[in-house]
PDB file of C-alpha atoms and ligand atoms in Angstrom:
ATOM      1  CA  MET X   1       0.784   0.590  -0.137  1.00  0.00           C
ATOM      2  CA  MET X   2       1.905   3.302  -0.521  1.00  0.00           C
ATOM      3  CA  LEU X   3       0.962   4.974   1.707  1.00  0.00           C
ATOM      4  CA  GLU X   4       3.113   2.082   4.249  1.00  0.00           C
ATOM      5  CA  LEU X   5       5.504   2.898   1.891  1.00  0.00           C
ATOM      6  CA  ILE X   6       5.689   6.281   2.410  1.00  0.00           C
ATOM      7  CA  ARG X   7       5.625   5.849   6.267  1.00  0.00           C
ATOM      8  CA  LYS X   8       8.774   3.866   6.049  1.00  0.00           C
ATOM      9  CA  ARG X   9      10.384   5.534   3.610  1.00  0.00           C
ATOM     10  CA  ARG X  10      13.462   7.036   5.422  1.00  0.00           C
ATOM     11  CA  SER X  11      16.424   8.944   4.323  1.00  0.00           C
ATOM     12  CA  CYS X  12      19.343   6.414   4.292  1.00  0.00           C
ATOM     13  CA  ARG X  13      23.343   7.158   3.913  1.00  0.00           C
ATOM     14  CA  LYS X  14      24.900   3.774   4.841  1.00  0.00           C
ATOM     15  CA  PHE X  15      24.824   1.198   2.476  1.00  0.00           C
ATOM     16  CA  THR X  16      26.132  -2.887   1.424  1.00  0.00           C
ATOM     17  CA  GLU X  17      28.630  -2.814  -1.589  1.00  0.00           C
ATOM     18  CA  GLU X  18      25.936  -4.864  -3.260  1.00  0.00           C
ATOM     19  CA  LYS X  19      24.710  -3.203  -6.659  1.00  0.00           C
ATOM     20  CA  LEU X  20      21.915  -2.400  -7.785  1.00  0.00           C
ATOM     21  CA  THR X  21      20.366  -4.800 -10.704  1.00  0.00           C
ATOM     22  CA  GLN X  22      20.007  -3.147 -14.079  1.00  0.00           C
ATOM     23  CA  GLU X  23      16.500  -4.100 -13.703  1.00  0.00           C
ATOM     24  CA  GLU X  24      16.398  -1.427 -10.420  1.00  0.00           C
ATOM     25  CA  ILE X  25      18.230   1.119 -12.601  1.00  0.00           C
ATOM     26  CA  ASP X  26      15.605   0.404 -14.809  1.00  0.00           C
ATOM     27  CA  GLN X  27      12.909   0.533 -13.036  1.00  0.00           C
ATOM     28  CA  LEU X  28      14.078   3.549 -10.721  1.00  0.00           C
ATOM     29  CA  LEU X  29      14.564   5.577 -14.614  1.00  0.00           C
ATOM     30  CA  LYS X  30      11.692   4.305 -16.066  1.00  0.00           C
ATOM     31  CA  SER X  31      10.138   5.956 -12.896  1.00  0.00           C
ATOM     32  CA  ALA X  32      11.226   9.144 -13.155  1.00  0.00           C
ATOM     33  CA  LEU X  33       9.832   8.996 -17.072  1.00  0.00           C
ATOM     34  CA  TRP X  34       6.781   8.241 -16.453  1.00  0.00           C
ATOM     35  CA  SER X  35       6.327  11.469 -13.507  1.00  0.00           C
ATOM     36  CA  PRO X  36       4.318  14.209 -14.517  1.00  0.00           C
ATOM     37  CA  THR X  37       5.924  17.635 -15.860  1.00  0.00           C
ATOM     38  CA  SER X  38       4.108  21.059 -16.340  1.00  0.00           C
ATOM     39  CA  LYS X  39       2.635  21.122 -19.834  1.00  0.00           C
ATOM     40  CA  ASN X  40       3.874  17.579 -20.883  1.00  0.00           C
ATOM     41  CA  ASN X  41       7.572  19.399 -21.163  1.00  0.00           C
ATOM     42  CA  ARG X  42      10.043  16.927 -20.087  1.00  0.00           C
ATOM     43  CA  PRO X  43      12.754  19.368 -19.016  1.00  0.00           C
ATOM     44  CA  TRP X  44      14.866  16.669 -17.202  1.00  0.00           C
ATOM     45  CA  GLU X  45      17.500  14.533 -17.720  1.00  0.00           C
ATOM     46  CA  PHE X  46      19.564  11.943 -15.626  1.00  0.00           C
ATOM     47  CA  VAL X  47      22.672  11.038 -15.118  1.00  0.00           C
ATOM     48  CA  VAL X  48      23.358   7.655 -13.992  1.00  0.00           C
ATOM     49  CA  VAL X  49      26.456   7.438 -11.777  1.00  0.00           C
ATOM     50  CA  ASP X  50      27.713   3.717 -10.402  1.00  0.00           C
ATOM     51  CA  ASN X  51      32.014   4.671 -11.456  1.00  0.00           C
ATOM     52  CA  PRO X  52      33.343   4.750  -7.528  1.00  0.00           C
ATOM     53  CA  ASP X  53      36.049   8.017  -8.853  1.00  0.00           C
ATOM     54  CA  THR X  54      32.862   9.991 -10.169  1.00  0.00           C
ATOM     55  CA  LEU X  55      30.998   9.348  -7.061  1.00  0.00           C
ATOM     56  CA  GLU X  56      33.926  10.538  -4.324  1.00  0.00           C
ATOM     57  CA  ALA X  57      34.133  13.852  -6.674  1.00  0.00           C
ATOM     58  CA  LEU X  58      30.681  14.429  -6.497  1.00  0.00           C
ATOM     59  CA  SER X  59      30.583  13.666  -3.241  1.00  0.00           C
ATOM     60  CA  GLN X  60      32.748  16.532  -2.462  1.00  0.00           C
ATOM     61  CA  CYS X  61      30.573  19.309  -4.794  1.00  0.00           C
ATOM     62  CA  LYS X  62      29.374  21.125  -1.053  1.00  0.00           C
ATOM     63  CA  PRO X  63      30.933  20.420   2.348  1.00  0.00           C
ATOM     64  CA  HIS X  64      27.546  18.962   4.338  1.00  0.00           C
ATOM     65  CA  GLY X  65      25.294  16.514   3.371  1.00  0.00           C
ATOM     66  CA  ALA X  66      27.407  15.164  -0.119  1.00  0.00           C
ATOM     67  CA  ALA X  67      30.317  12.737   1.590  1.00  0.00           C
ATOM     68  CA  PHE X  68      28.549   9.873   1.914  1.00  0.00           C
ATOM     69  CA  LEU X  69      27.896   9.144  -1.631  1.00  0.00           C
ATOM     70  CA  ALA X  70      30.885   8.054  -1.738  1.00  0.00           C
ATOM     71  CA  ASN X  71      30.196   4.938  -0.335  1.00  0.00           C
ATOM     72  CA  ALA X  72      26.672   4.664  -2.163  1.00  0.00           C
ATOM     73  CA  PRO X  73      26.687   1.832  -5.046  1.00  0.00           C
ATOM     74  CA  LEU X  74      25.301   4.623  -7.358  1.00  0.00           C
ATOM     75  CA  GLY X  75      24.035   8.125  -7.844  1.00  0.00           C
ATOM     76  CA  VAL X  76      21.571   9.454  -9.811  1.00  0.00           C
ATOM     77  CA  VAL X  77      22.403  13.728 -10.814  1.00  0.00           C
ATOM     78  CA  VAL X  78      19.030  14.873 -11.775  1.00  0.00           C
ATOM     79  CA  LEU X  79      18.864  18.045 -14.332  1.00  0.00           C
ATOM     80  CA  GLY X  80      16.324  20.294 -15.700  1.00  0.00           C
ATOM     81  CA  ASP X  81      16.890  23.041 -18.739  1.00  0.00           C
ATOM     82  CA  PRO X  82      15.356  26.253 -18.102  1.00  0.00           C
ATOM     83  CA  GLY X  83      14.544  27.080 -21.163  1.00  0.00           C
ATOM     84  CA  LYS X  84      12.454  23.735 -21.629  1.00  0.00           C
ATOM     85  CA  SER X  85      10.377  24.903 -18.786  1.00  0.00           C
ATOM     86  CA  ASP X  86       9.830  27.818 -16.566  1.00  0.00           C
ATOM     87  CA  VAL X  87       8.876  24.842 -13.757  1.00  0.00           C
ATOM     88  CA  TRP X  88      11.595  22.599 -13.750  1.00  0.00           C
ATOM     89  CA  VAL X  89      12.516  22.616 -10.432  1.00  0.00           C
ATOM     90  CA  GLU X  90       9.566  21.474  -9.755  1.00  0.00           C
ATOM     91  CA  ASP X  91       9.008  19.320 -12.186  1.00  0.00           C
ATOM     92  CA  CYS X  92      12.689  17.332 -11.649  1.00  0.00           C
ATOM     93  CA  SER X  93      11.676  17.319  -7.846  1.00  0.00           C
ATOM     94  CA  ILE X  94       8.456  15.746  -8.787  1.00  0.00           C
ATOM     95  CA  ALA X  95      10.673  13.061 -10.997  1.00  0.00           C
ATOM     96  CA  SER X  96      13.183  12.831  -7.429  1.00  0.00           C
ATOM     97  CA  ILE X  97      10.843  11.771  -5.210  1.00  0.00           C
ATOM     98  CA  MET X  98       8.922   9.543  -7.727  1.00  0.00           C
ATOM     99  CA  MET X  99      12.329   7.601  -7.952  1.00  0.00           C
ATOM    100  CA  GLN X 100      13.281   7.285  -4.309  1.00  0.00           C
ATOM    101  CA  MET X 101       9.430   6.096  -3.669  1.00  0.00           C
ATOM    102  CA  THR X 102      10.252   3.222  -6.567  1.00  0.00           C
ATOM    103  CA  ALA X 103      13.533   2.809  -4.453  1.00  0.00           C
ATOM    104  CA  GLU X 104      11.216   1.858  -1.157  1.00  0.00           C
ATOM    105  CA  SER X 105       9.005  -0.141  -3.226  1.00  0.00           C
ATOM    106  CA  LEU X 106      12.384  -2.197  -4.233  1.00  0.00           C
ATOM    107  CA  GLY X 107      13.197  -2.520  -0.797  1.00  0.00           C
ATOM    108  CA  LEU X 108      16.133  -0.116  -1.537  1.00  0.00           C
ATOM    109  CA  GLY X 109      17.449   3.102   0.278  1.00  0.00           C
ATOM    110  CA  SER X 110      17.345   6.257  -1.472  1.00  0.00           C
ATOM    111  CA  THR X 111      18.637  10.024  -0.151  1.00  0.00           C
ATOM    112  CA  TRP X 112      18.240  13.489  -1.996  1.00  0.00           C
ATOM    113  CA  ILE X 113      21.583  16.007  -2.109  1.00  0.00           C
ATOM    114  CA  GLN X 114      20.479  19.645  -2.462  1.00  0.00           C
ATOM    115  CA  VAL X 115      22.366  20.646  -5.032  1.00  0.00           C
ATOM    116  CA  ARG X 116      20.548  23.967  -6.325  1.00  0.00           C
ATOM    117  CA  LEU X 117      21.863  27.007  -4.363  1.00  0.00           C
ATOM    118  CA  ARG X 118      24.246  25.775  -2.815  1.00  0.00           C
ATOM    119  CA  LEU X 119      27.984  26.462  -2.103  1.00  0.00           C
ATOM    120  CA  ASP X 120      31.174  24.547  -1.893  1.00  0.00           C
ATOM    121  CA  GLU X 121      34.108  26.184   1.195  1.00  0.00           C
ATOM    122  CA  GLU X 122      35.404  28.953  -1.569  1.00  0.00           C
ATOM    123  CA  GLY X 123      31.798  29.725  -2.077  1.00  0.00           C
ATOM    124  CA  ASN X 124      31.927  27.994  -6.192  1.00  0.00           C
ATOM    125  CA  THR X 125      28.646  26.767  -6.408  1.00  0.00           C
ATOM    126  CA  ALA X 126      28.053  22.957  -6.044  1.00  0.00           C
ATOM    127  CA  GLN X 127      26.107  23.037  -9.010  1.00  0.00           C
ATOM    128  CA  GLU X 128      29.574  24.366 -10.797  1.00  0.00           C
ATOM    129  CA  ASN X 129      31.627  21.745  -9.424  1.00  0.00           C
ATOM    130  CA  VAL X 130      29.090  19.148 -10.590  1.00  0.00           C
ATOM    131  CA  LYS X 131      28.612  20.430 -14.412  1.00  0.00           C
ATOM    132  CA  THR X 132      32.528  20.231 -14.623  1.00  0.00           C
ATOM    133  CA  THR X 133      32.376  16.133 -12.951  1.00  0.00           C
ATOM    134  CA  ILE X 134      29.661  14.621 -15.413  1.00  0.00           C
ATOM    135  CA  ASN X 135      30.366  17.259 -18.160  1.00  0.00           C
ATOM    136  CA  ALA X 136      26.738  19.096 -18.782  1.00  0.00           C
ATOM    137  CA  PRO X 137      25.935  21.410 -20.928  1.00  0.00           C
ATOM    138  CA  ASP X 138      25.969  25.056 -19.792  1.00  0.00           C
ATOM    139  CA  GLU X 139      22.147  25.458 -20.286  1.00  0.00           C
ATOM    140  CA  LEU X 140      21.583  22.604 -17.960  1.00  0.00           C
ATOM    141  CA  GLU X 141      20.118  23.510 -13.835  1.00  0.00           C
ATOM    142  CA  VAL X 142      21.182  20.855 -11.338  1.00  0.00           C
ATOM    143  CA  LEU X 143      18.508  19.851  -8.810  1.00  0.00           C
ATOM    144  CA  GLY X 144      20.419  17.317  -6.567  1.00  0.00           C
ATOM    145  CA  ILE X 145      21.888  14.543  -7.065  1.00  0.00           C
ATOM    146  CA  LEU X 146      19.808  10.884  -5.014  1.00  0.00           C
ATOM    147  CA  ALA X 147      22.207   8.319  -3.217  1.00  0.00           C
ATOM    148  CA  PHE X 148      20.712   4.807  -3.923  1.00  0.00           C
ATOM    149  CA  GLY X 149      21.634   2.014  -2.301  1.00  0.00           C
ATOM    150  CA  HIS X 150      21.086  -1.110  -0.439  1.00  0.00           C
ATOM    151  CA  LYS X 151      20.116  -0.362   3.215  1.00  0.00           C
ATOM    152  CA  ALA X 152      22.872  -1.356   5.533  1.00  0.00           C
ATOM    153  CA  LYS X 153      20.203  -0.752   8.555  1.00  0.00           C
ATOM    154  CA  GLU X 154      16.811  -0.572   8.859  1.00  0.00           C
ATOM    155  CA  ARG X 155      15.199   3.003  10.515  1.00  0.00           C
ATOM    156  CA  GLU X 156      12.211   3.362  12.044  1.00  0.00           C
ATOM    157  CA  PRO X 157       9.550   4.420   9.892  1.00  0.00           C
ATOM    158  CA  TYR X 158       7.430   7.183  11.082  1.00  0.00           C
ATOM    159  CA  SER X 159       5.160   7.154  13.774  1.00  0.00           C
ATOM    160  CA  GLU X 160       1.416   8.657  14.266  1.00  0.00           C
ATOM    161  CA  ASP X 161       2.835  11.126  16.635  1.00  0.00           C
ATOM    162  CA  VAL X 162       5.220  13.083  13.718  1.00  0.00           C
ATOM    163  CA  LEU X 163       1.903  14.419  11.264  1.00  0.00           C
ATOM    164  CA  LEU X 164       1.589  17.983  12.133  1.00  0.00           C
ATOM    165  CA  TRP X 165      -2.251  18.312  11.677  1.00  0.00           C
ATOM    166  CA  ASP X 166      -2.016  21.942  13.121  1.00  0.00           C
ATOM    167  CA  ARG X 167      -0.326  22.402   9.191  1.00  0.00           C
ATOM    168  CA  VAL X 168      -3.365  20.987   8.081  1.00  0.00           C
ATOM    169  CA  HIS X 169      -6.011  24.419   7.363  1.00  0.00           C
ATOM    170  CA  PHE X 170     -10.066  23.491   6.509  1.00  0.00           C
ATOM    171  CA  GLY X 171     -11.317  25.699   4.125  1.00  0.00           C
ATOM    172  CA  LYS X 172      -9.816  28.881   5.616  1.00  0.00           C
ATOM    173  CA  MET X 173      -6.462  29.045   7.902  1.00  0.00           C
TER     174      MET X 173
HETATM  175  C1  FMN N   1      14.465  19.028  -0.441  1.00  0.00           C
HETATM  176  C2  FMN N   1      15.130  18.190  -0.071  1.00  0.00           C
HETATM  177  C3  FMN N   1      17.248  18.136  -0.116  1.00  0.00           C
HETATM  178  C4  FMN N   1      17.607  17.468   1.576  1.00  0.00           C
HETATM  179  N1  FMN N   1      18.959  17.883   0.927  1.00  0.00           N
HETATM  180  C5  FMN N   1      20.221  16.871   1.157  1.00  0.00           C
HETATM  181  C6  FMN N   1      21.156  16.924   1.751  1.00  0.00           C
HETATM  182  O1  FMN N   1      22.251  18.110   1.233  1.00  0.00           O
HETATM  183  N2  FMN N   1      22.392  15.846   2.143  1.00  0.00           N
HETATM  184  C7  FMN N   1      21.320  14.703   2.717  1.00  0.00           C
HETATM  185  O2  FMN N   1      21.810  14.205   3.408  1.00  0.00           O
HETATM  186  N3  FMN N   1      20.459  14.894   3.505  1.00  0.00           N
HETATM  187  C8  FMN N   1      18.776  15.850   2.115  1.00  0.00           C
HETATM  188  N4  FMN N   1      18.099  16.205   1.960  1.00  0.00           N
HETATM  189  C9  FMN N   1      17.565  14.720   3.303  1.00  0.00           C
HETATM  190  C10 FMN N   1      16.686  15.372   4.501  1.00  0.00           C
HETATM  191  O3  FMN N   1      17.893  15.888   5.915  1.00  0.00           O
HETATM  192  C11 FMN N   1      15.475  14.937   5.340  1.00  0.00           C
HETATM  193  O4  FMN N   1      14.868  14.044   4.283  1.00  0.00           O
HETATM  194  C12 FMN N   1      15.097  15.171   5.861  1.00  0.00           C
HETATM  195  O5  FMN N   1      15.725  15.006   7.258  1.00  0.00           O
HETATM  196  C13 FMN N   1      14.026  13.900   6.681  1.00  0.00           C
HETATM  197  O6  FMN N   1      13.898  12.512   7.065  1.00  0.00           O
HETATM  198  P1  FMN N   1      13.795  11.551   6.448  1.00  0.00           P
HETATM  199  O7  FMN N   1      13.930  11.354   4.916  1.00  0.00           O
HETATM  200  O8  FMN N   1      14.484  10.179   6.617  1.00  0.00           O
HETATM  201  O9  FMN N   1      12.570  10.803   6.486  1.00  0.00           O
HETATM  202  C14 FMN N   1      17.158  16.634   1.584  1.00  0.00           C
HETATM  203  C15 FMN N   1      15.923  16.659   1.048  1.00  0.00           C
HETATM  204  C16 FMN N   1      15.074  16.799   0.874  1.00  0.00           C
HETATM  205  C17 FMN N   1      13.771  17.043   0.962  1.00  0.00           C
END
């Protein structure tokens, strides 16, 4: 059931060394490529990375929150083309969460690594570091990187207690 998958999905930053199968990778990518986009513009591009040196380089794109990518078996860089859609951020975000939920449905772990609007220690943009590493063309923007792999340990699913029902308003605020 979808709600149960949503409750169980927790960010996973420690993976086993087991590689993903080609079938698993294909399923992740299908879920992205079947994602809804504004005006059906499909402004995204996905770069699948399993080379350890490339993953290591990507893990250094920003000082915090990306280091664990070096030890992940797979990363998917999510890029958008602002020339194809003014809402590429939304479209790329939807494709990203679709992949994360598909990973959960396959028993795999994942974490979103934010790249857009982030800087490295020298003040360069994290996106420039990522684009250089993967040879991305100038016109594309990087939303983020998703790390995927087999979970090294299971995390506690969310409980009913953490639901912020006070953020839900009916009719008027
Ligand atoms: C837009 C966005 C950006 C995020 N960026 C990072 C990141 O750069 N590094 C990281 O380790 N986790 C990142 N996360 C994961 C969040 O820290 C995580 O989803 C949040 O703490 C809730 O935990 P949960 O995913 O286990 O429910 C990001 C999540 C989102 C939705």
